[in-house]
Short mmCIF file of C-alpha atoms and ligand atoms in Angstrom, two decimals:
data_model
loop_
_atom_site.label_atom_id
_atom_site.label_comp_id
_atom_site.label_asym_id
_atom_site.label_seq_id
_atom_site.Cartn_x
_atom_site.Cartn_y
_atom_site.Cartn_z
CA MET A 3 10.55 9.47 -20.55
CA ARG A 4 8.65 5.95 -19.78
CA PHE A 5 8.37 4.32 -16.43
CA SER A 6 11.64 2.36 -15.65
CA THR A 7 13.75 4.93 -17.40
CA ARG A 8 12.33 7.42 -14.97
CA ALA A 9 12.45 4.79 -11.88
CA ILE A 10 16.29 4.58 -12.53
CA HIS A 11 17.13 8.22 -13.62
CA ALA A 12 14.73 10.48 -11.61
CA GLY A 13 16.60 12.47 -9.09
CA GLN A 14 19.73 10.29 -9.25
CA GLU A 15 21.96 12.73 -10.64
CA ALA A 16 25.74 12.34 -10.01
CA ASP A 17 26.98 13.73 -6.76
CA PRO A 18 27.90 17.43 -7.04
CA THR A 19 31.02 17.30 -4.66
CA THR A 20 32.34 14.03 -5.76
CA GLY A 21 30.91 12.72 -9.19
CA ALA A 22 29.58 9.66 -7.34
CA THR A 23 27.15 7.88 -9.91
CA ILE A 24 24.92 6.71 -7.17
CA VAL A 25 23.32 9.15 -4.82
CA PRO A 26 25.36 8.97 -1.36
CA ILE A 27 23.85 8.21 1.97
CA TYR A 28 24.26 11.83 3.21
CA GLN A 29 24.05 10.45 7.20
CA THR A 30 24.06 13.93 8.54
CA SER A 31 21.76 15.71 10.93
CA THR A 32 22.69 19.13 10.14
CA TYR A 33 25.14 21.44 7.64
CA THR A 34 27.76 23.70 8.20
CA GLN A 35 26.60 27.24 7.14
CA SER A 36 29.55 29.86 5.87
CA ALA A 37 27.61 32.82 7.77
CA VAL A 38 24.41 32.87 9.70
CA GLY A 39 21.91 32.23 7.18
CA GLU A 40 24.30 31.09 4.28
CA HIS A 41 24.08 27.95 3.31
CA LYS A 42 23.78 25.59 0.22
CA GLY A 43 20.07 25.05 0.53
CA PHE A 44 20.29 22.28 3.45
CA ASP A 45 20.22 23.02 7.25
CA TYR A 46 18.72 20.56 9.20
CA SER A 47 18.03 16.86 8.34
CA ARG A 48 14.34 17.02 9.56
CA THR A 49 13.62 19.74 7.29
CA VAL A 50 15.73 18.81 4.32
CA ASN A 51 18.23 15.87 3.20
CA PRO A 52 19.67 15.17 -0.41
CA THR A 53 19.21 11.57 -0.04
CA ARG A 54 15.61 12.26 0.75
CA THR A 55 15.32 14.70 -1.63
CA ALA A 56 16.99 12.35 -4.44
CA LEU A 57 14.23 9.45 -3.42
CA GLU A 58 11.21 12.16 -3.31
CA LYS A 59 12.04 13.43 -6.82
CA GLN A 60 12.31 9.47 -8.06
CA LEU A 61 9.17 8.74 -6.50
CA ALA A 62 7.08 11.94 -7.97
CA ALA A 63 8.37 10.66 -11.46
CA LEU A 64 7.00 7.16 -10.88
CA ASP A 65 3.85 8.75 -10.70
CA GLU A 66 4.23 11.57 -13.41
CA ALA A 67 3.66 14.04 -10.65
CA ALA A 68 5.32 17.18 -9.55
CA PHE A 69 5.84 16.80 -6.09
CA CYS A 70 6.60 13.81 -3.43
CA SER A 71 7.16 14.18 0.41
CA ALA A 72 8.67 10.96 2.08
CA PHE A 73 8.25 9.39 5.36
CA ALA A 74 9.36 7.31 7.77
CA SER A 75 6.40 4.87 6.97
CA GLY A 76 3.13 4.57 5.30
CA MET A 77 1.31 5.35 8.35
CA ALA A 78 3.21 8.84 9.12
CA ALA A 79 2.56 9.41 5.29
CA THR A 80 -1.10 8.73 5.55
CA ALA A 81 -1.28 10.95 9.37
CA ALA A 82 0.49 13.83 7.49
CA VAL A 83 -2.37 13.90 4.95
CA LEU A 84 -4.80 13.94 7.72
CA ASN A 85 -2.95 17.07 9.07
CA ALA A 86 -4.52 18.89 6.48
CA LEU A 87 -7.87 18.77 8.08
CA SER A 88 -9.53 20.72 10.87
CA ALA A 89 -11.85 19.53 14.10
CA GLY A 90 -15.20 18.92 12.82
CA ASP A 91 -14.11 17.63 9.50
CA HIS A 92 -15.65 14.82 8.08
CA VAL A 93 -13.88 11.97 6.30
CA VAL A 94 -15.48 9.06 3.69
CA VAL A 95 -13.28 5.97 3.85
CA GLY A 96 -13.68 2.60 2.26
CA ASP A 97 -14.83 -0.27 4.92
CA ASP A 98 -11.83 -2.85 3.74
CA LEU A 99 -8.73 -1.29 3.99
CA TYR A 100 -5.39 -1.81 6.23
CA GLY A 101 -6.24 -2.29 9.79
CA GLY A 102 -3.27 0.20 10.94
CA THR A 103 -4.92 2.86 8.89
CA TYR A 104 -8.43 2.35 10.84
CA ARG A 105 -6.78 2.12 13.93
CA LEU A 106 -5.02 5.49 13.30
CA PHE A 107 -8.66 7.17 12.13
CA SER A 108 -10.38 5.96 15.08
CA ARG A 109 -8.82 5.56 17.77
CA VAL A 110 -6.28 8.53 17.38
CA LEU A 111 -7.79 10.96 14.86
CA SER A 112 -11.24 10.46 15.89
CA ARG A 113 -10.15 12.08 19.43
CA TYR A 114 -9.43 15.20 17.55
CA ASP A 115 -13.04 15.38 16.54
CA LEU A 116 -12.45 14.14 12.95
CA ARG A 117 -15.39 12.19 11.61
CA PHE A 118 -15.47 9.09 10.02
CA THR A 119 -17.88 7.31 7.79
CA TYR A 120 -16.90 3.97 6.53
CA VAL A 121 -19.00 2.55 3.32
CA ASP A 122 -18.57 -0.17 0.67
CA MET A 123 -16.54 2.12 -1.80
CA THR A 124 -17.23 -0.77 -4.64
CA LEU A 125 -20.35 1.34 -4.75
CA PRO A 126 -19.83 4.45 -5.76
CA GLU A 127 -23.45 5.62 -4.77
CA ALA A 128 -22.75 4.85 -1.30
CA VAL A 129 -19.96 7.28 -1.24
CA GLY A 130 -22.15 9.85 -2.66
CA ALA A 131 -24.84 9.17 0.14
CA ALA A 132 -22.07 9.33 2.86
CA LEU A 133 -21.01 13.24 1.50
CA GLU A 134 -21.90 16.03 4.14
CA PRO A 135 -20.94 19.55 4.18
CA ARG A 136 -18.18 18.85 6.20
CA THR A 137 -16.71 16.46 4.27
CA LYS A 138 -13.06 17.27 3.19
CA LEU A 139 -11.43 14.12 2.48
CA ILE A 140 -12.47 10.77 0.45
CA TRP A 141 -9.83 7.91 1.43
CA VAL A 142 -9.82 5.27 -0.97
CA GLU A 143 -7.59 2.06 -0.68
CA THR A 144 -7.62 -0.04 -3.93
CA PRO A 145 -7.15 -2.71 -4.36
CA THR A 146 -8.40 -3.14 -0.55
CA ASN A 147 -6.35 -4.75 1.87
CA PRO A 148 -6.95 -7.79 2.56
CA LEU A 149 -9.95 -8.67 0.33
CA LEU A 150 -8.62 -7.03 -2.86
CA LYS A 151 -11.77 -5.34 -3.68
CA ILE A 152 -11.36 -2.55 -6.34
CA VAL A 153 -12.82 0.98 -6.32
CA ASP A 154 -13.48 2.76 -9.64
CA ILE A 155 -11.28 5.95 -8.63
CA ALA A 156 -12.61 8.00 -11.67
CA ALA A 157 -16.27 7.10 -10.77
CA ILE A 158 -15.41 8.57 -7.20
CA ALA A 159 -13.27 11.54 -8.61
CA ASN A 160 -16.66 12.51 -10.32
CA LEU A 161 -18.76 12.41 -7.35
CA LYS A 162 -16.57 15.02 -5.42
CA ASP A 163 -16.66 18.82 -5.44
CA ALA A 164 -13.60 21.32 -5.29
CA GLY A 165 -13.51 21.36 -1.54
CA GLN A 166 -12.89 17.59 -1.23
CA LEU A 167 -9.99 15.72 -1.59
CA LEU A 168 -9.63 12.29 -3.02
CA VAL A 169 -6.58 10.42 -1.62
CA VAL A 170 -5.76 7.32 -2.86
CA ASP A 171 -3.49 4.46 -0.82
CA ASN A 172 -2.00 3.01 -3.81
CA THR A 173 0.32 0.73 -2.05
CA PHE A 174 -1.08 -2.69 -3.27
CA ALA A 175 -1.11 -1.99 -6.76
CA SER A 176 2.15 0.53 -6.86
CA PRO A 177 2.62 3.15 -9.66
CA TYR A 178 3.54 0.71 -11.82
CA PHE A 179 0.12 -0.98 -12.09
CA GLN A 180 -2.21 2.36 -11.44
CA SER A 181 -1.78 5.86 -11.88
CA PRO A 182 -4.73 7.75 -9.54
CA LEU A 183 -3.91 10.96 -10.23
CA ALA A 184 -4.61 10.29 -13.82
CA LEU A 185 -8.26 8.90 -13.18
CA GLY A 186 -8.70 12.32 -10.50
CA ALA A 187 -7.24 11.86 -7.27
CA ASP A 188 -5.92 14.47 -5.76
CA ALA A 189 -3.03 12.88 -4.03
CA ILE A 190 -1.25 9.25 -3.61
CA VAL A 191 -0.38 7.77 -0.74
CA TYR A 192 2.31 4.56 -0.21
CA SER A 193 3.78 2.67 2.04
CA THR A 194 7.23 2.27 0.26
CA THR A 195 7.63 -0.22 2.85
CA LYS A 196 6.09 -2.77 0.42
CA TYR A 197 6.80 -3.01 -3.40
CA ILE A 198 8.14 0.35 -3.85
CA GLY A 199 10.84 -0.94 -1.51
CA GLY A 200 10.70 -4.24 -2.79
CA HIS A 201 13.02 -6.01 -0.40
CA SER A 202 11.46 -6.32 3.32
CA ASP A 203 14.28 -4.49 4.80
CA ALA A 204 13.01 -0.89 4.85
CA VAL A 205 10.05 0.84 6.52
CA GLY A 206 8.96 4.00 4.82
CA GLY A 207 5.79 6.01 3.05
CA ALA A 208 5.20 8.88 0.80
CA VAL A 209 2.63 11.30 -0.36
CA VAL A 210 2.75 12.06 -4.05
CA THR A 211 0.31 15.01 -5.80
CA ASN A 212 0.18 17.58 -8.38
CA ASP A 213 -1.39 20.41 -6.17
CA ALA A 214 0.85 23.01 -4.94
CA LYS A 215 -1.44 23.95 -1.98
CA LEU A 216 -1.34 20.44 -0.60
CA ALA A 217 1.79 19.63 -1.39
CA GLU A 218 3.00 22.55 0.24
CA THR A 219 0.68 21.72 3.39
CA VAL A 220 1.95 17.87 3.48
CA ARG A 221 5.47 19.33 3.34
CA PHE A 222 4.74 21.70 6.03
CA HIS A 223 3.63 18.93 8.33
CA GLN A 224 6.68 17.02 7.25
CA ASN A 225 9.18 19.29 8.95
CA ALA A 226 6.82 20.76 11.68
CA VAL A 227 5.65 16.99 12.78
CA GLY A 228 8.75 15.30 12.00
CA GLY A 229 7.74 11.79 10.54
CA VAL A 230 10.73 11.76 8.37
CA PRO A 231 12.90 8.53 6.66
CA GLY A 232 16.69 8.63 7.94
CA PRO A 233 19.01 8.79 4.91
CA PHE A 234 20.14 5.14 4.62
CA ASP A 235 16.36 4.03 4.81
CA ALA A 236 15.52 6.70 2.16
CA TRP A 237 18.63 4.96 0.18
CA LEU A 238 17.13 1.73 0.72
CA VAL A 239 14.01 2.51 -0.81
CA MET A 240 15.38 4.26 -3.97
CA ARG A 241 17.33 1.53 -4.67
CA GLY A 242 14.75 -0.65 -4.67
CA ALA A 243 12.20 1.41 -6.72
CA LYS A 244 14.80 1.15 -9.60
CA THR A 245 13.85 -2.36 -10.03
CA LEU A 246 10.19 -1.70 -9.34
CA ALA A 247 9.05 -2.68 -13.48
CA LEU A 248 10.69 -5.56 -13.21
CA ARG A 249 9.73 -7.04 -9.73
CA MET A 250 5.89 -6.01 -10.49
CA ARG A 251 5.84 -7.89 -13.51
CA ALA A 252 7.21 -10.95 -11.99
CA HIS A 253 4.81 -10.48 -8.86
CA GLU A 254 1.83 -10.45 -11.13
CA ALA A 255 3.05 -13.30 -13.21
CA ASN A 256 3.12 -15.53 -10.28
CA ALA A 257 -0.23 -14.10 -8.38
CA ARG A 258 -1.45 -15.21 -11.61
CA GLY A 259 -0.76 -18.66 -11.58
CA ILE A 260 -1.08 -18.92 -7.60
CA ALA A 261 -4.91 -17.54 -8.14
CA GLU A 262 -5.58 -20.20 -10.96
CA PHE A 263 -4.06 -23.17 -8.91
CA LEU A 264 -5.75 -22.31 -5.98
CA ALA A 265 -9.03 -21.79 -7.70
CA GLY A 266 -8.67 -25.15 -9.43
CA ARG A 267 -8.67 -26.76 -5.85
CA ASP A 268 -11.70 -28.45 -4.56
CA ASP A 269 -10.73 -27.88 -0.95
CA VAL A 270 -10.16 -24.28 -1.59
CA GLU A 271 -13.52 -22.23 -0.94
CA SER A 272 -12.86 -18.63 -2.42
CA VAL A 273 -10.12 -17.02 -4.12
CA PHE A 274 -9.80 -12.85 -4.06
CA TYR A 275 -7.52 -12.23 -6.94
CA PRO A 276 -8.90 -9.03 -9.30
CA GLY A 277 -7.33 -10.75 -12.19
CA LEU A 278 -9.61 -13.72 -12.00
CA ARG A 279 -12.68 -13.23 -14.59
CA SER A 280 -14.86 -14.42 -11.82
CA HIS A 281 -13.60 -11.33 -9.33
CA PRO A 282 -16.71 -9.01 -9.18
CA GLN A 283 -14.53 -6.00 -10.11
CA HIS A 284 -12.64 -7.65 -13.00
CA GLU A 285 -13.98 -5.08 -15.31
CA ILE A 286 -13.07 -2.23 -13.66
CA ALA A 287 -9.83 -3.35 -12.48
CA LYS A 288 -8.96 -4.25 -16.11
CA ARG A 289 -9.97 -0.71 -17.05
CA GLN A 290 -8.00 0.91 -14.52
CA MET A 291 -5.25 -0.90 -13.79
CA ARG A 292 -2.41 -1.82 -15.82
CA GLY A 293 -1.56 -5.13 -14.15
CA PHE A 294 -3.65 -7.00 -11.37
CA GLY A 295 -0.95 -6.94 -8.73
CA GLY A 296 0.91 -9.73 -6.31
CA MET A 297 -1.20 -10.15 -3.60
CA VAL A 298 -4.04 -13.20 -3.31
CA SER A 299 -6.47 -13.74 -0.54
CA PHE A 300 -8.44 -17.20 -0.08
CA THR A 301 -10.36 -19.72 2.18
CA LEU A 302 -10.27 -22.97 2.62
CA ARG A 303 -12.90 -25.39 3.04
CA GLY A 304 -13.00 -26.80 6.48
CA PRO A 305 -12.86 -25.61 10.04
CA GLU A 306 -10.77 -22.78 11.15
CA ALA A 307 -8.22 -25.21 12.46
CA ARG A 308 -7.27 -26.14 8.61
CA THR A 309 -6.86 -22.61 7.99
CA PHE A 310 -4.40 -22.36 11.22
CA ALA A 311 -2.59 -25.43 10.18
CA PHE A 312 -2.25 -24.39 6.62
CA ALA A 313 -0.61 -20.94 7.87
CA GLY A 314 2.25 -22.86 9.65
CA ARG A 315 2.80 -25.40 7.03
CA THR A 316 3.99 -23.47 4.23
CA ARG A 317 8.01 -23.50 3.89
CA LEU A 318 8.53 -20.69 1.06
CA PHE A 319 5.47 -18.40 2.16
CA SER A 320 6.91 -17.22 5.49
CA LEU A 321 4.13 -16.55 8.06
CA ALA A 322 5.05 -12.81 8.72
CA GLU A 323 3.12 -9.26 8.29
CA SER A 324 3.79 -7.05 5.26
CA LEU A 325 3.72 -7.26 2.04
CA GLY A 326 5.09 -6.63 -1.81
CA GLY A 327 8.93 -8.01 -0.84
CA VAL A 328 10.69 -10.31 -3.44
CA GLU A 329 10.24 -13.13 -0.97
CA SER A 330 6.78 -14.69 -0.63
CA LEU A 331 4.75 -14.40 3.00
CA ILE A 332 1.57 -15.79 4.39
CA SER A 333 -0.74 -13.97 6.68
CA LEU A 334 -3.82 -14.36 8.69
CA PRO A 335 -5.28 -10.87 8.37
CA ALA A 336 -7.79 -10.90 11.32
CA ARG A 337 -4.97 -12.16 13.58
CA MET A 338 -2.25 -10.04 12.50
CA THR A 339 -2.44 -6.67 10.20
CA HIS A 340 -6.40 -6.35 11.01
CA GLY A 341 -6.29 -7.22 14.72
CA SER A 342 -6.86 -3.90 15.80
CA ILE A 343 -10.25 -3.93 14.10
CA PRO A 344 -13.08 -4.85 16.91
CA LYS A 345 -13.89 -8.81 15.95
CA GLU A 346 -17.37 -8.24 15.44
CA GLU A 347 -16.94 -5.13 13.00
CA ARG A 348 -14.06 -7.08 11.02
CA GLU A 349 -16.14 -10.29 10.68
CA ARG A 350 -18.94 -8.06 9.43
CA ARG A 351 -17.05 -6.77 6.36
CA GLY A 352 -15.39 -10.32 5.59
CA VAL A 353 -12.38 -10.20 7.44
CA THR A 354 -12.74 -13.65 9.21
CA ASP A 355 -10.54 -16.11 11.07
CA ARG A 356 -10.50 -18.15 8.03
CA LEU A 357 -9.01 -15.48 5.51
CA LEU A 358 -5.63 -16.20 4.20
CA ARG A 359 -3.44 -13.78 2.62
CA LEU A 360 -0.62 -14.07 0.20
CA SER A 361 2.11 -11.85 -0.81
CA VAL A 362 3.37 -13.45 -3.81
CA GLY A 363 6.74 -13.12 -4.01
CA ILE A 364 9.30 -13.53 -7.22
CA GLU A 365 10.84 -16.74 -6.63
CA ASP A 366 10.24 -19.79 -9.16
CA LEU A 367 6.40 -20.21 -9.67
CA GLU A 368 6.44 -23.77 -9.64
CA ASP A 369 8.57 -24.14 -6.41
CA LEU A 370 5.61 -21.69 -4.61
CA ILE A 371 2.63 -23.69 -6.32
CA ASP A 372 4.82 -26.85 -4.69
CA ASP A 373 4.77 -25.30 -1.26
CA LEU A 374 1.29 -24.47 -1.37
CA ARG A 375 0.04 -28.02 -2.97
CA THR A 376 2.32 -29.84 0.03
CA ALA A 377 0.57 -27.51 2.67
CA LEU A 378 -2.65 -28.20 1.60
CA ASP A 379 -2.43 -31.62 0.88
CA ALA A 380 -1.25 -32.18 4.68
CA THR A 381 -4.21 -30.53 6.22
CA VAL A 382 -6.52 -31.79 3.63
CA GLU A 383 -7.79 -34.41 6.07
CA HIS A 384 -9.22 -31.45 8.45
CA ALA A 385 -11.29 -30.25 5.36
CA HIS A 386 -13.56 -33.54 5.38
CA ARG A 387 -13.80 -34.12 9.04
O1 LIG B 4 3.66 -0.32 7.40
P1 LIG B 4 3.61 1.07 7.13
O2 LIG B 4 4.84 1.40 5.99
O3 LIG B 4 3.25 2.29 8.06
O4 LIG B 4 2.30 1.25 6.15
C1 LIG B 4 1.02 1.19 6.49
C2 LIG B 4 0.18 0.76 5.45
C3 LIG B 4 -0.95 1.67 4.73
N1 LIG B 4 -1.35 1.22 3.57
C4 LIG B 4 -1.47 -0.01 3.43
C5 LIG B 4 -2.34 -0.35 2.20
C6 LIG B 4 -1.19 -0.86 3.81
O5 LIG B 4 -1.03 -2.30 3.78
C7 LIG B 4 0.19 -0.36 5.11
C8 LIG B 4 0.69 -1.66 5.86
N2 LIG B 4 0.51 -3.34 5.57
C9 LIG B 4 0.59 -4.11 6.33
C10 LIG B 4 1.93 -4.26 7.02
C11 LIG B 4 0.21 -5.19 6.00
O6 LIG B 4 1.03 -6.71 6.26
O7 LIG B 4 -1.00 -5.19 5.39
#
């Protein structure tokens, strides 16, 4: 079956008790047993819940994978993968990544004696050079947040040995535009809060894999640590995921239009969008993705004050964290999503106070461009000061 059919049908069997066509929200924490240990496969909702199970089957199918565990957030999903490691293990990580992932690695897990080396993953040789005998995990985000760098997943997969896991955070591309498992990754992590849920109304995460042993380890920690989504959130993510293909196509068409609009303005300094021919990894993106996604980052000419004024000036683009919903958002990563990375470190990586990030929604493109044009024109005097 093809993508949209899987998105709409996988895991979505009619309810066995009532025939309800849509999977019900099983809002229960527990299940009545007919005798001690005798039940219908459900004993306690941290361990298993039918609504969550339906979501997990659907999400596994989106990546044509065998296994999925759903989590209460993208961070809980990330933490569950890292739970597979032991003290003393080493991780190689990209140096441009979501600030919350950096915070989890640098301020929580490093206290458990896990070691992290950050490298520019657009250079596979830098990844190769960072590998150590104790390296157990290579953590890739691509496209990266917020600079939209593209990491060549297959090239990195070729570097690793059997004892090393390659995990790709596929949140920005979504399973519609990128299939990391087919490129050699061992597992995929999602924040389902973003494109998969798609409506900015639920927080969630997922780990997807074909590796039965890894799947069992993640499932064990899902239950043992307990970062599970409630039935209603699982249901919201599941409902959103059914329209992922339609939405991703619309996000991409709008993002492409906006990237081109911005690139054509004299008062815009640089535009980061993997779909632009000028993007340094455009060829890799073309090869490993089926589309370039809905995220666009850019910097304006002029002083920092203009960037701040502009960010507060758009009307359709709400100034807000997060991404991947139908509505457009604008953010200042250095002050918002990446604020937990120390300033010096952040700026070394290119996440300056002048970087703006758009999550381009699926409104009418002309309205979105009008909104940006109005805000740019209103702040243009700053640019020439
Ligand atoms: O917010 P949560 O569902 O826990 O997901 C964390 C996460 C993981 N991976 C990537 C690539 C992400 O972008 C995120 C969350 N990011 C934002 C909230 C943001 O605005 O960038």
